[in-house]
């Protein structure tokens, strides 16, 4: 057995509430003592309230039908706000908590987004979509034969904030949602509706994309598959509202400029380059179109700019410099006593020169001699 936990910080949520209304003193919490998860959160809430100078009012529930009554009792006992943690029993009835808070003219907030759609003032928790993606990766490793005993259990939280501005007018105390907090929220509920910034965008027109890469190989293929999935998640999908043109240089740098010039003169909306030679070519060749690059070790060395912040105005993207030190360590583990390692590289490629310069130091530090041979073409 292995997996990931997602224990969200109760203290962070309480501190956020204190920022929205510095006068808050009493926090109401309904929880089910039969849930180990709920007990952990309640203990965390007690410690956080003590640290922050707050009073925690507690009410126990045994099932979802008791949540509404428990929430109303907390309001009658003088709670300034109601907190919903990761208690599954209470979460199922979160709308009852929000309703009780509304009747008492106090806010409710939770650790599980997006309960703001049920009437919470804010949620400060984890992005459980991303948690699910990570668990998918972990499940795939086990399906491929990884032994669960060798995979440590970790706490995985991707912070996510959601807010509901419609709650504010009904509150008896001056709670506020600062503009900067609303701006960084992943979801905002206001008088015009629900605005989910992470929701797929429905494309309003058709797009044409030009991809230029060095040569067919598995790394480039995987990158292009990931690119397609990323566009699809934003509502842009090949065969529906996207036309993709693909061209590779057959492994020869001399072929790259013509491919880029061709797309630059066509009606493509964007050029995507894979590999450093294609990025280097785009920096000097593409004049009319915007460029997004990826599958590049060192974009700065390739000519994209002087720093990661100060780059060519029409070019941006993602660099992925390799873990050279880890590679040296892996070689030593696989071949104990290794003395010499040979490498082939193209001295005309900026990314290759940069990696070799880093590798020289790494191998030297490990006491391994690096034997180098340069090439200028795939042949």
Tab-separated table of C-alpha atoms in Angstrom, residues 50-202:
chain	number	residue	atom	x	y	z
A	50	UNK	CA	-4.441	28.726	20.691
A	51	UNK	CA	-1.467	30.064	18.751
A	52	UNK	CA	-3.504	32.820	17.073
A	53	UNK	CA	-5.417	33.839	20.180
A	54	UNK	CA	-8.782	32.546	18.948
A	55	UNK	CA	-11.455	30.568	20.774
A	56	UNK	CA	-12.598	27.335	19.128
A	57	UNK	CA	-16.234	26.422	19.719
A	58	UNK	CA	-16.903	22.739	18.943
A	59	UNK	CA	-20.047	20.748	18.192
A	60	UNK	CA	-20.056	16.995	17.562
A	61	UNK	CA	-22.116	15.329	14.838
A	62	UNK	CA	-22.681	11.663	14.082
A	63	UNK	CA	-24.268	11.959	10.643
A	64	UNK	CA	-25.007	14.482	7.911
A	65	UNK	CA	-28.554	15.173	9.124
A	66	UNK	CA	-27.136	16.554	12.393
A	67	UNK	CA	-24.787	19.052	10.711
A	68	UNK	CA	-27.325	21.826	10.230
A	69	UNK	CA	-28.453	21.737	13.859
A	70	UNK	CA	-24.834	21.679	15.078
A	71	UNK	CA	-23.982	24.689	12.901
A	72	UNK	CA	-26.978	26.621	14.246
A	73	UNK	CA	-25.922	25.851	17.814
A	74	UNK	CA	-22.458	27.240	17.119
A	75	UNK	CA	-24.011	30.445	15.801
A	76	UNK	CA	-26.177	30.777	18.897
A	77	UNK	CA	-23.089	30.320	21.093
A	78	UNK	CA	-21.547	33.436	19.571
A	79	UNK	CA	-19.294	32.150	16.816
A	80	UNK	CA	-17.932	34.934	14.599
A	81	UNK	CA	-17.419	32.471	11.735
A	82	UNK	CA	-17.875	28.762	10.978
A	83	UNK	CA	-15.038	26.566	9.748
A	84	UNK	CA	-15.401	23.417	7.641
A	85	UNK	CA	-12.311	21.195	7.544
A	86	UNK	CA	-11.774	17.887	5.742
A	87	UNK	CA	-14.478	16.155	7.769
A	88	UNK	CA	-16.372	14.088	5.175
A	89	UNK	CA	-19.618	14.033	7.163
A	90	UNK	CA	-19.688	17.835	7.421
A	91	UNK	CA	-18.482	18.339	3.856
A	92	UNK	CA	-21.445	16.431	2.472
A	93	UNK	CA	-23.703	18.879	4.316
A	94	UNK	CA	-21.579	21.987	3.730
A	95	UNK	CA	-24.585	23.826	2.307
A	96	UNK	CA	-26.322	23.415	5.701
A	97	UNK	CA	-23.326	25.036	7.400
A	98	UNK	CA	-23.412	27.920	4.926
A	99	UNK	CA	-27.172	28.319	5.454
A	100	UNK	CA	-26.780	28.465	9.238
A	101	UNK	CA	-24.014	31.018	8.903
A	102	UNK	CA	-26.138	33.118	6.566
A	103	UNK	CA	-29.044	33.158	9.015
A	104	UNK	CA	-26.655	34.245	11.747
A	105	UNK	CA	-25.144	36.902	9.434
A	106	UNK	CA	-21.660	35.465	9.876
A	107	UNK	CA	-19.421	33.876	7.238
A	108	UNK	CA	-18.436	30.249	6.816
A	109	UNK	CA	-15.152	29.191	5.239
A	110	UNK	CA	-13.591	25.840	4.386
A	111	UNK	CA	-10.385	23.983	3.592
A	112	UNK	CA	-11.909	22.221	0.579
A	113	UNK	CA	-12.410	24.286	-2.612
A	114	UNK	CA	-14.787	25.032	-4.229
A	115	UNK	CA	-17.340	25.178	-1.390
A	116	UNK	CA	-17.753	28.877	-2.183
A	117	UNK	CA	-20.376	27.687	-4.670
A	118	UNK	CA	-22.406	26.503	-1.647
A	119	UNK	CA	-22.174	29.869	0.111
A	120	UNK	CA	-18.789	29.882	1.853
A	121	UNK	CA	-16.971	33.237	1.976
A	122	UNK	CA	-13.707	31.615	0.947
A	123	UNK	CA	-11.946	28.253	0.661
A	124	UNK	CA	-8.226	27.948	1.267
A	125	UNK	CA	-7.141	24.405	0.538
A	126	UNK	CA	-5.659	22.214	-2.153
A	127	UNK	CA	-6.256	21.828	-5.874
A	128	UNK	CA	-7.608	18.287	-5.814
A	129	UNK	CA	-7.561	18.037	-9.600
A	130	UNK	CA	-3.770	18.281	-9.407
A	131	UNK	CA	-3.770	15.808	-6.520
A	132	UNK	CA	-5.705	13.406	-8.747
A	133	UNK	CA	-3.180	13.868	-11.560
A	134	UNK	CA	-0.317	12.999	-9.202
A	135	UNK	CA	-2.161	9.919	-7.960
A	136	UNK	CA	-2.695	8.913	-11.600
A	137	UNK	CA	1.064	9.041	-12.138
A	138	UNK	CA	1.638	7.046	-8.957
A	139	UNK	CA	-0.966	4.431	-9.910
A	140	UNK	CA	0.678	4.084	-13.325
A	141	UNK	CA	4.036	3.345	-11.676
A	142	UNK	CA	2.467	0.573	-9.594
A	143	UNK	CA	0.673	-0.825	-12.648
A	144	UNK	CA	4.032	-0.972	-14.437
A	145	UNK	CA	5.530	-3.036	-11.638
A	146	UNK	CA	6.832	-0.601	-9.018
A	147	UNK	CA	6.730	-2.077	-5.515
A	148	UNK	CA	4.508	0.035	-3.197
A	149	UNK	CA	6.879	-0.605	-0.281
A	150	UNK	CA	9.570	1.371	-2.106
A	151	UNK	CA	7.326	4.413	-2.653
A	152	UNK	CA	7.169	6.735	0.384
A	153	UNK	CA	3.830	8.195	1.448
A	154	UNK	CA	3.963	12.000	1.182
A	155	UNK	CA	1.719	14.948	1.951
A	156	UNK	CA	0.875	16.581	-1.382
A	157	UNK	CA	-0.910	19.940	-1.379
A	158	UNK	CA	-1.228	22.370	-4.276
A	159	UNK	CA	-2.587	25.595	-2.705
A	160	UNK	CA	-5.905	26.803	-4.117
A	161	UNK	CA	-7.978	29.817	-3.079
A	162	UNK	CA	-11.615	30.444	-4.019
A	163	UNK	CA	-13.829	33.355	-2.902
A	164	UNK	CA	-17.494	34.367	-2.913
A	165	UNK	CA	-18.114	38.129	-2.864
A	166	UNK	CA	-21.914	37.731	-2.641
A	167	UNK	CA	-21.580	36.681	1.017
A	168	UNK	CA	-20.225	40.070	2.150
A	169	UNK	CA	-23.404	42.239	2.007
A	170	UNK	CA	-25.281	39.983	4.430
A	171	UNK	CA	-22.654	39.972	7.204
A	172	UNK	CA	-23.135	41.883	10.451
A	173	UNK	CA	-19.412	42.567	10.873
A	174	UNK	CA	-17.127	44.401	8.381
A	175	UNK	CA	-15.525	41.414	6.634
A	176	UNK	CA	-13.625	42.383	3.464
A	177	UNK	CA	-12.192	40.563	0.445
A	178	UNK	CA	-9.219	42.665	-0.734
A	179	UNK	CA	-8.939	43.156	-4.515
A	180	UNK	CA	-5.554	41.413	-4.557
A	181	UNK	CA	-7.094	38.343	-2.904
A	182	UNK	CA	-9.909	38.255	-5.458
A	183	UNK	CA	-7.362	38.644	-8.260
A	184	UNK	CA	-5.326	35.612	-7.184
A	185	UNK	CA	-8.348	33.386	-6.492
A	186	UNK	CA	-8.735	30.386	-8.794
A	187	UNK	CA	-12.519	30.774	-8.648
A	188	UNK	CA	-14.624	33.854	-7.931
A	189	UNK	CA	-18.362	33.745	-7.250
A	190	UNK	CA	-19.966	37.179	-7.633
A	191	UNK	CA	-23.318	38.689	-8.568
A	192	UNK	CA	-22.736	37.803	-12.239
A	193	UNK	CA	-22.076	34.117	-11.625
A	194	UNK	CA	-19.246	31.614	-11.110
A	195	UNK	CA	-15.907	32.470	-12.717
A	196	UNK	CA	-13.550	29.483	-12.710
A	197	UNK	CA	-10.159	30.623	-13.955
A	198	UNK	CA	-8.986	27.015	-14.207
A	199	UNK	CA	-11.949	25.843	-16.286
A	200	UNK	CA	-11.310	24.934	-19.924
A	201	UNK	CA	-11.648	27.906	-22.213
A	202	UNK	CA	-14.177	27.523	-24.979
